[in-house]
XYZ file of C-alpha atoms in Angstrom:
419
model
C 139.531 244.421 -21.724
C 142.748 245.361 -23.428
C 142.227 246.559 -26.972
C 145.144 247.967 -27.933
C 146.410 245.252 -29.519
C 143.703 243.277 -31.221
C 142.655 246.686 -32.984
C 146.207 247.945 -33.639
C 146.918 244.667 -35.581
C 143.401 244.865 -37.497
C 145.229 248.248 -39.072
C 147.079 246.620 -40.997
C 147.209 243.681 -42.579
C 149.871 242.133 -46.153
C 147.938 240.903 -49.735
C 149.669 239.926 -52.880
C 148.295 241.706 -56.194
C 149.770 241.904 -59.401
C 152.548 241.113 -58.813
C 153.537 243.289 -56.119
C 153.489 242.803 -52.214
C 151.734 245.334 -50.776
C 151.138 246.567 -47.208
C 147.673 247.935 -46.829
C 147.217 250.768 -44.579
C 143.880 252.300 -43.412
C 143.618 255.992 -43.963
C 140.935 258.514 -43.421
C 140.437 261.980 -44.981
C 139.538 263.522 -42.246
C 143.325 263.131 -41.168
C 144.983 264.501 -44.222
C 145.206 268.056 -42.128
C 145.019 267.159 -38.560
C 146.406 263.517 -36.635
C 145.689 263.451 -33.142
C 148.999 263.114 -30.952
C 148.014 259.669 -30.176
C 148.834 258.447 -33.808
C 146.370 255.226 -33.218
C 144.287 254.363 -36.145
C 140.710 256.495 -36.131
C 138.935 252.823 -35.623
C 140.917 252.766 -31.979
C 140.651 256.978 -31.451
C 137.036 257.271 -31.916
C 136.132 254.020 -29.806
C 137.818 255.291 -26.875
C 136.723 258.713 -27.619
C 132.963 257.462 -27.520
C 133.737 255.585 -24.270
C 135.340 258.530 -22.491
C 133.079 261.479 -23.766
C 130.415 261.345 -20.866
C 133.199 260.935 -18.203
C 134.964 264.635 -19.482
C 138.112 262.296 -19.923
C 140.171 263.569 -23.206
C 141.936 260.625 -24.351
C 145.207 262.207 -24.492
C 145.354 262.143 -20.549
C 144.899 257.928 -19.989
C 148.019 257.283 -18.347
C 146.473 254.518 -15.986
C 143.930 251.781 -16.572
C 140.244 253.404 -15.526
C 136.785 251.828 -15.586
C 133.771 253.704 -17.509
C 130.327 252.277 -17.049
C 131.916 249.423 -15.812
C 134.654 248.534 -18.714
C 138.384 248.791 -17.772
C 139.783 251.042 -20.241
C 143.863 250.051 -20.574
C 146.201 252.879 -20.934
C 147.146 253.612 -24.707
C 150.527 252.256 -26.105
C 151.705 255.847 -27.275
C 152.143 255.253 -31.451
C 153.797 257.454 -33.398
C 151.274 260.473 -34.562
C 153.630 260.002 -38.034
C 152.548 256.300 -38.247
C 151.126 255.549 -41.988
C 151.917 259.105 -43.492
C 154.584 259.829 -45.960
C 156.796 263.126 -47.084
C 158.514 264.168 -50.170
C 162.136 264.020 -50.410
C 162.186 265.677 -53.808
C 164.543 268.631 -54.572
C 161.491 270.754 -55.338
C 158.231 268.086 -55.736
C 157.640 264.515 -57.206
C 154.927 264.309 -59.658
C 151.906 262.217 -58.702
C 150.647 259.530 -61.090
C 147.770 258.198 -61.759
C 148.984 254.711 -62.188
C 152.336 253.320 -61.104
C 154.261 253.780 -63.890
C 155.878 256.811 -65.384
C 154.047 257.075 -68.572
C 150.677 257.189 -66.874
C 148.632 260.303 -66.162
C 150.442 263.454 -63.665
C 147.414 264.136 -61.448
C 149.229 266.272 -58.864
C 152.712 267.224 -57.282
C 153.664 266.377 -53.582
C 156.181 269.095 -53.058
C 159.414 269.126 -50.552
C 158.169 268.155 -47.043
C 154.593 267.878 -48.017
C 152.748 264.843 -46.340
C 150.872 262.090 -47.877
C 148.641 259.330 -45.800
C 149.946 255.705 -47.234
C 147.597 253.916 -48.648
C 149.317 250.896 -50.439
C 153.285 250.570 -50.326
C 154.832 248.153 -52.891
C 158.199 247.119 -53.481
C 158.773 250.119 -55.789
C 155.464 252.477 -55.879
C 153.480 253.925 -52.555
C 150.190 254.886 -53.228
C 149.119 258.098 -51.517
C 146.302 260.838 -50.481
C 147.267 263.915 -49.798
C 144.672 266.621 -50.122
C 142.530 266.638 -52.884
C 144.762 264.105 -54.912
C 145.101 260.371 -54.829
C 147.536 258.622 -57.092
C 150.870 257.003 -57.097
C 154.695 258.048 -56.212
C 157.808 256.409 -56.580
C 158.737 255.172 -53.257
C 162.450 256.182 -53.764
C 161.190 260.111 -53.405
C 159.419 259.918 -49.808
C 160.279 259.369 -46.344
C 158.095 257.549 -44.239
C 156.955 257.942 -40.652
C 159.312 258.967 -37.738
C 161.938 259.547 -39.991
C 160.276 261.835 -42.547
C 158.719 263.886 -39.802
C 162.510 264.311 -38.428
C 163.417 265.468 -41.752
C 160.722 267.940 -41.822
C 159.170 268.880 -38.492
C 161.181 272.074 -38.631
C 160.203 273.074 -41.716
C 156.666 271.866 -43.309
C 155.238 270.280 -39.761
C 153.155 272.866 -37.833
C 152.625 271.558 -34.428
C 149.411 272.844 -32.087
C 147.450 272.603 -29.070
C 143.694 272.121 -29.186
C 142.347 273.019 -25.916
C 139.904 269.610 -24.442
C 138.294 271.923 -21.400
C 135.451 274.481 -22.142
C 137.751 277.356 -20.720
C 141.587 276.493 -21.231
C 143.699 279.125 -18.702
C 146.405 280.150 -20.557
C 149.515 281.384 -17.957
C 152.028 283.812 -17.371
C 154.249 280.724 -15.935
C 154.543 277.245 -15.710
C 152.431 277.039 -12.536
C 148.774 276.399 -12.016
C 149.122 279.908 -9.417
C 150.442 281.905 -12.386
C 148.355 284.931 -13.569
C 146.285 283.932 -16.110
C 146.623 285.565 -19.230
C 144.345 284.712 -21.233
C 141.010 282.207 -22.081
C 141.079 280.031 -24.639
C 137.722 278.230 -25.963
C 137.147 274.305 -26.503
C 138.670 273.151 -29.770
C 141.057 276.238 -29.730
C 144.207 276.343 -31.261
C 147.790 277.830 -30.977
C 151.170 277.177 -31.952
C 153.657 275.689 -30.097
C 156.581 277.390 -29.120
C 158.264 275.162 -26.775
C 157.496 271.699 -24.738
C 158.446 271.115 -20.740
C 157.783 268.176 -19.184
C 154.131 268.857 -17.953
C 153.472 272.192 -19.970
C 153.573 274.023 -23.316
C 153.973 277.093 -24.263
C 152.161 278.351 -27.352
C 152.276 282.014 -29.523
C 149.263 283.868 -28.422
C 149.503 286.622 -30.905
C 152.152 288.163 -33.125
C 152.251 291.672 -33.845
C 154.943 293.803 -35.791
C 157.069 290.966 -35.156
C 156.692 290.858 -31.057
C 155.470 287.634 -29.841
C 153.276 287.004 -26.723
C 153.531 283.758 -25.463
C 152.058 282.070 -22.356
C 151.759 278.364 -20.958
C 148.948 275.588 -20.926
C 149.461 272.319 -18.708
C 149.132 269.332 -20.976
C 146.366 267.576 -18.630
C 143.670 270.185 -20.552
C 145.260 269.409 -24.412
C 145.407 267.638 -27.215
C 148.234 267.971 -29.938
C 147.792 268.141 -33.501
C 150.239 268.027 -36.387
C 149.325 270.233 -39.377
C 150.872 269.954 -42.879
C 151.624 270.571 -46.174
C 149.565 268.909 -48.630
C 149.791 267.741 -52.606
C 148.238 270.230 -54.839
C 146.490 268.877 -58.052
C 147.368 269.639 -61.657
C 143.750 271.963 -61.644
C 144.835 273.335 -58.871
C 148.544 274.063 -59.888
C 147.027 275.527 -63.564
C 144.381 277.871 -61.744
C 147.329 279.452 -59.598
C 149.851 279.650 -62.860
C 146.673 281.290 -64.990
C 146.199 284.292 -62.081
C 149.694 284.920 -61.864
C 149.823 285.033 -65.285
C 146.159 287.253 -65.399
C 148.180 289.515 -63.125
C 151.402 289.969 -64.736
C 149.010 290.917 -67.872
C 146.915 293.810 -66.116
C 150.531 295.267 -64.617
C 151.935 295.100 -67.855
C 149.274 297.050 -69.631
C 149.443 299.509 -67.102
C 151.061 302.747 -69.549
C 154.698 302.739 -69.269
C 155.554 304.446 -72.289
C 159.123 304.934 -72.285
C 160.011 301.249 -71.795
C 157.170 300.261 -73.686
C 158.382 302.317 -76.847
C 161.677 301.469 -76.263
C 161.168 297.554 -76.367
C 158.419 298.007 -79.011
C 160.973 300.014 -81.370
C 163.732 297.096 -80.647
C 161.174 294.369 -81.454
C 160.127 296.235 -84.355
C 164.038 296.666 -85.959
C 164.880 293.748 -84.830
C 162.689 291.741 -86.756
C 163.393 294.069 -89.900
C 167.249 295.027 -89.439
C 166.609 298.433 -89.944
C 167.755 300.013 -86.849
C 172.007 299.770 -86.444
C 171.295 299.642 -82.721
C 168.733 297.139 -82.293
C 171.190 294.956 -85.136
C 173.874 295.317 -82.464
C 171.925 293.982 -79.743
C 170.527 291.191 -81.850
C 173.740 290.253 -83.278
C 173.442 286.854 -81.910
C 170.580 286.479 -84.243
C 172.431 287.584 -87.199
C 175.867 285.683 -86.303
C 177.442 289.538 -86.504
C 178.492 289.559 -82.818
C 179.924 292.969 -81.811
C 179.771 292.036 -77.661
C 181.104 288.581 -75.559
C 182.012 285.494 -77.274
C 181.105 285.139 -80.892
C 181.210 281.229 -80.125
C 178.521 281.471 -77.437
C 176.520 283.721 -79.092
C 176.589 281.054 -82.695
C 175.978 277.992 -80.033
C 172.860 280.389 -78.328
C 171.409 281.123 -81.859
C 171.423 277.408 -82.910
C 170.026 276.127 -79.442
C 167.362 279.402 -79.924
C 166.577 278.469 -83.121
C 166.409 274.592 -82.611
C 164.120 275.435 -79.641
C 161.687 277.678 -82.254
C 161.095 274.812 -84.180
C 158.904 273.298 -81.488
C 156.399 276.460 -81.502
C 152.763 275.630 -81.631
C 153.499 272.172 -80.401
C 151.356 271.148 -77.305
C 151.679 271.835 -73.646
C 151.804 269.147 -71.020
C 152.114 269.677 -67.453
C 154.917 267.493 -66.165
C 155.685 266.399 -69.543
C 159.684 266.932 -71.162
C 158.207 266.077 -74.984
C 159.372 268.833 -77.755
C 156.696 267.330 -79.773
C 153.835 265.808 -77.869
C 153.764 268.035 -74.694
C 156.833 269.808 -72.498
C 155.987 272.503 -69.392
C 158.302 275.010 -69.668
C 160.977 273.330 -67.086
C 160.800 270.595 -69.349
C 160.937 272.524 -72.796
C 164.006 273.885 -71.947
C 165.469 270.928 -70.184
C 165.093 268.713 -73.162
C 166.058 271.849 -75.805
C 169.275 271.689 -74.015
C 169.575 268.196 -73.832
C 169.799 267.848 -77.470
C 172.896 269.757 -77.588
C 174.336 268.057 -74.683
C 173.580 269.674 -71.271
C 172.111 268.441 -68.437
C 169.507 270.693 -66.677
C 167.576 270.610 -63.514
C 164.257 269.615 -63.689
C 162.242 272.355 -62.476
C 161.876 275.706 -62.951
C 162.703 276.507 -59.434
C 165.856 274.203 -59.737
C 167.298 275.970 -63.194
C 166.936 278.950 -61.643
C 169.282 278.547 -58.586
C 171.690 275.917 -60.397
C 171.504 276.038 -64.431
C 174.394 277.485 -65.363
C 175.739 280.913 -64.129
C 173.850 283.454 -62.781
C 173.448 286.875 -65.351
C 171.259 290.482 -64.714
C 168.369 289.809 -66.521
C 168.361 293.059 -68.940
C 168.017 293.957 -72.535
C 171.285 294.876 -73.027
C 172.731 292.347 -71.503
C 170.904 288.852 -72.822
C 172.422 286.635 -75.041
C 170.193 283.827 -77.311
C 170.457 280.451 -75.114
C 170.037 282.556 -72.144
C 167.421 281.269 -69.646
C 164.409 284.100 -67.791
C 162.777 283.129 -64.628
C 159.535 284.571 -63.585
C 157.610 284.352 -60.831
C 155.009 285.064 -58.613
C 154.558 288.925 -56.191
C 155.922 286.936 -53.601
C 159.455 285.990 -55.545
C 159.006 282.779 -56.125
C 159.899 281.188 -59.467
C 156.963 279.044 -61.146
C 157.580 280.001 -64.969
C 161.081 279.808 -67.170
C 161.591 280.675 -70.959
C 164.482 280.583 -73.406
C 165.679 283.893 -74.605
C 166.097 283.497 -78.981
C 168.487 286.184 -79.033
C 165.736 289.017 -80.919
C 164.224 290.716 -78.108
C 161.693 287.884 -77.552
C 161.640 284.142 -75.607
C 159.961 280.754 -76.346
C 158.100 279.068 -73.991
C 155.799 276.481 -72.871
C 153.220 278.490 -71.709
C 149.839 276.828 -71.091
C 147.166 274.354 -72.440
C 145.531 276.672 -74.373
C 148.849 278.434 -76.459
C 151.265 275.870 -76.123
C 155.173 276.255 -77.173
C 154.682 279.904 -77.968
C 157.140 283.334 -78.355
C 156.739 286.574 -76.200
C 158.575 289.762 -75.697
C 161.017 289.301 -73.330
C 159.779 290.977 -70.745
C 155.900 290.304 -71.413
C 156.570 289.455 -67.517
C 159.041 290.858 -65.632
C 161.714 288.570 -65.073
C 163.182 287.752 -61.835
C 166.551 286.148 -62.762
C 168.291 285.293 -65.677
C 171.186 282.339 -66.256
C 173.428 281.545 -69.181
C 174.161 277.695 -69.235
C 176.759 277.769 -72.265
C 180.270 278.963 -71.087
């Protein structure tokens, strides 16, 4: 009985709703980590699993028909293990709705080279599961199938073995006489390093960069595909609120001469008392003593346009001055009124808004974008610099468009957009 077929075409099948033509795909969380290298549908995987699992047989190794318990079991047609997933194309991530259209609900972000299962494609929206989150992406931002794993295999797409055998000998060579290295377990896993024709080799261990690597014949493994998944807007706001919960307790640490020094510019800024701190604020008071007074007039109108906005609300995803902006968006639509064209995230401003400045005191102009980020250097915050010692931001649900010192975080870049 060949079953390939009839079961493969029960996968899928074409309805009509709404409006839209859609292409219905089956999809199971238990895959949104792991799809077996056979790619088949779990339906097909877990019937022939159930009809192989007395005979020892892993299904990865039917290459010729066989008979168990008196069925004839046809060798699998090999599908794709990419077959009904998806992967962003985005420049940094594409926001997840929770309808399909673009004023309803963010829910999550599928960032670059993250997978999605497909769970409905339309003409113009896919929707998609992808680890916690379910919702709806424009279908111009993914890739599907073969061709998004291509795009990505090298980069988001970790590929394993998972050992089938109670003991799995793993080999100094590619021969079944070869020294055995090491034992691997049943349901074991390791990296791949490289493929052959009838053997892998995998990364046993890592240490101090060295790698030790051996070889397992593919008649006693499976392969599975790990990935990248979605992260939801909870998610993305608990990770943002630590970072921020850390920045807080490093920055109360005592640090008293910067501390004084900042406080005491802060403090004459804001009553023109001190000739210095006048100086450096100068693009506040339209007295410019350093760089281009016409920058520094154009900074202090953008800075003070953007101050306008404080105590409106925060909305993650959102590019509203009034009813919601994160702080890509704040800035990206501050600009916007005076003409420029930012990148959309904060990730993106910071390697391509503008020109790239040292983020210091002495040397920040109002208009000026700061980037922070995370202890591992990567950008997830930006503010607008007002030119006084202090920045405006979207910060979070709870304060909004709000101002800060400067350096209430430390700042990990800094860019002027104006020329």
């Amino acid at each position: 009985m060949k079953l390939t077929g009839a079961l493969r075409i029960a996968m899928t099948t074409s309805i009509f709703v709404a409006g839209m033509n859609l292409s219905i795909v089956k999809a199971n969380a238990a895959t949104a980590n792991e799809t077996s290298i056979g790619g088949m549908g779990l339906a097909v995987e877990s019937y022939y699993n159930e009809r192989l699992s007395e005979s020892g047989i892993s299904i990865s190794n039917i290459t010729t028909p066989i008979l168990v318990e008196g069925e004839r079991l046809e060798a699998l047609e090999r599908v794709s293990p990419f077959e009904g997933l998806a992967f962003s194309n985005a420049e940094d991530y594409v926001n997840i709705r929770s309808s399909w259209n673009t004023d309803s609900e963010i829910v999550g972000k599928l960032y670059r080279g993250a997978m999605a299962q497909v769970l409905v494609k339309g003409q113009h929206w896919t929707k998609i599961k992808s680890g916690s989150v379910e919702g709806y992406i424009l279908n111009d931002y993914l890739v599907y199938d073969d061709q998004g794993a291509a795009k990505f295999e090298n980069d988001t797409i970790t590929k394993k073995i998972k050992a089938t055998c109670v003991t799995l000998n793993v080999r100094e060579s590619m021969s079944k006489d070869a020294k055995i290295k090491v034992q691997l377990g049943e349901q074991d896993q390791k990296e791949i390093v490289k493929e052959y024709d009838d053997w892998f080799e995998i990364l046993i261990n890592e240490n101090n960069g060295v790698k030790e690597t051996g070889f397992v014949h593919k008649d006693y493994v499976d392969v599975v595909y790990q990935y990248k998944k979605a992260i939801s807007k909870e998610e993305e706001e608990a990770k943002e609120e630590a970072a921020r919960q850390e920045t807080i307790s490093q920055t109360q640490r005592p640090n008293y001469s910067t501390g004084n020094t900042s406080s005491s510019s802060s403090n004459s800024s804001s009553s023109n008392n001190s000739s210095s701190s006048s100086s450096s604020n100068s693009g506040s008071s339209n007295s410019t003593s350093t760089g281009s007074s016409q920058n520094t007039s154009l900074g202090s109108k953008i800075a003070n346009f953007a101050l306008q906005f404080v105590g409106n609300p925060y909305s993650w995803g959102g590019t509203s001055l009034t009813n919601g902006a994160d702080c890509s968006g704040f800035v990206l639509s501050v600009y916007k009124n005076y003409g420029y064209s930012l990148p959309r995230t904060s990730r993106e401003q910071a390697r391509g808004a503008g020109r790239s400045i040292t983020p210091s005191y002495s040397n920040l102009q109002a208009g000026d974008l700061l980037f922070y980020g995370d202890s591992s250097g990567r950008v997830n915050h930006v503010a607008l610099y007002t030119g006084d010692g202090r920045v405006v931001h979207a910060s979070n649900y709870k304060d909004g468009i709000k101002t800060n010192r400067w350096n209430y975080r430390t700042p990990l870049y800094a860019r002027r957009v104006i020329n």
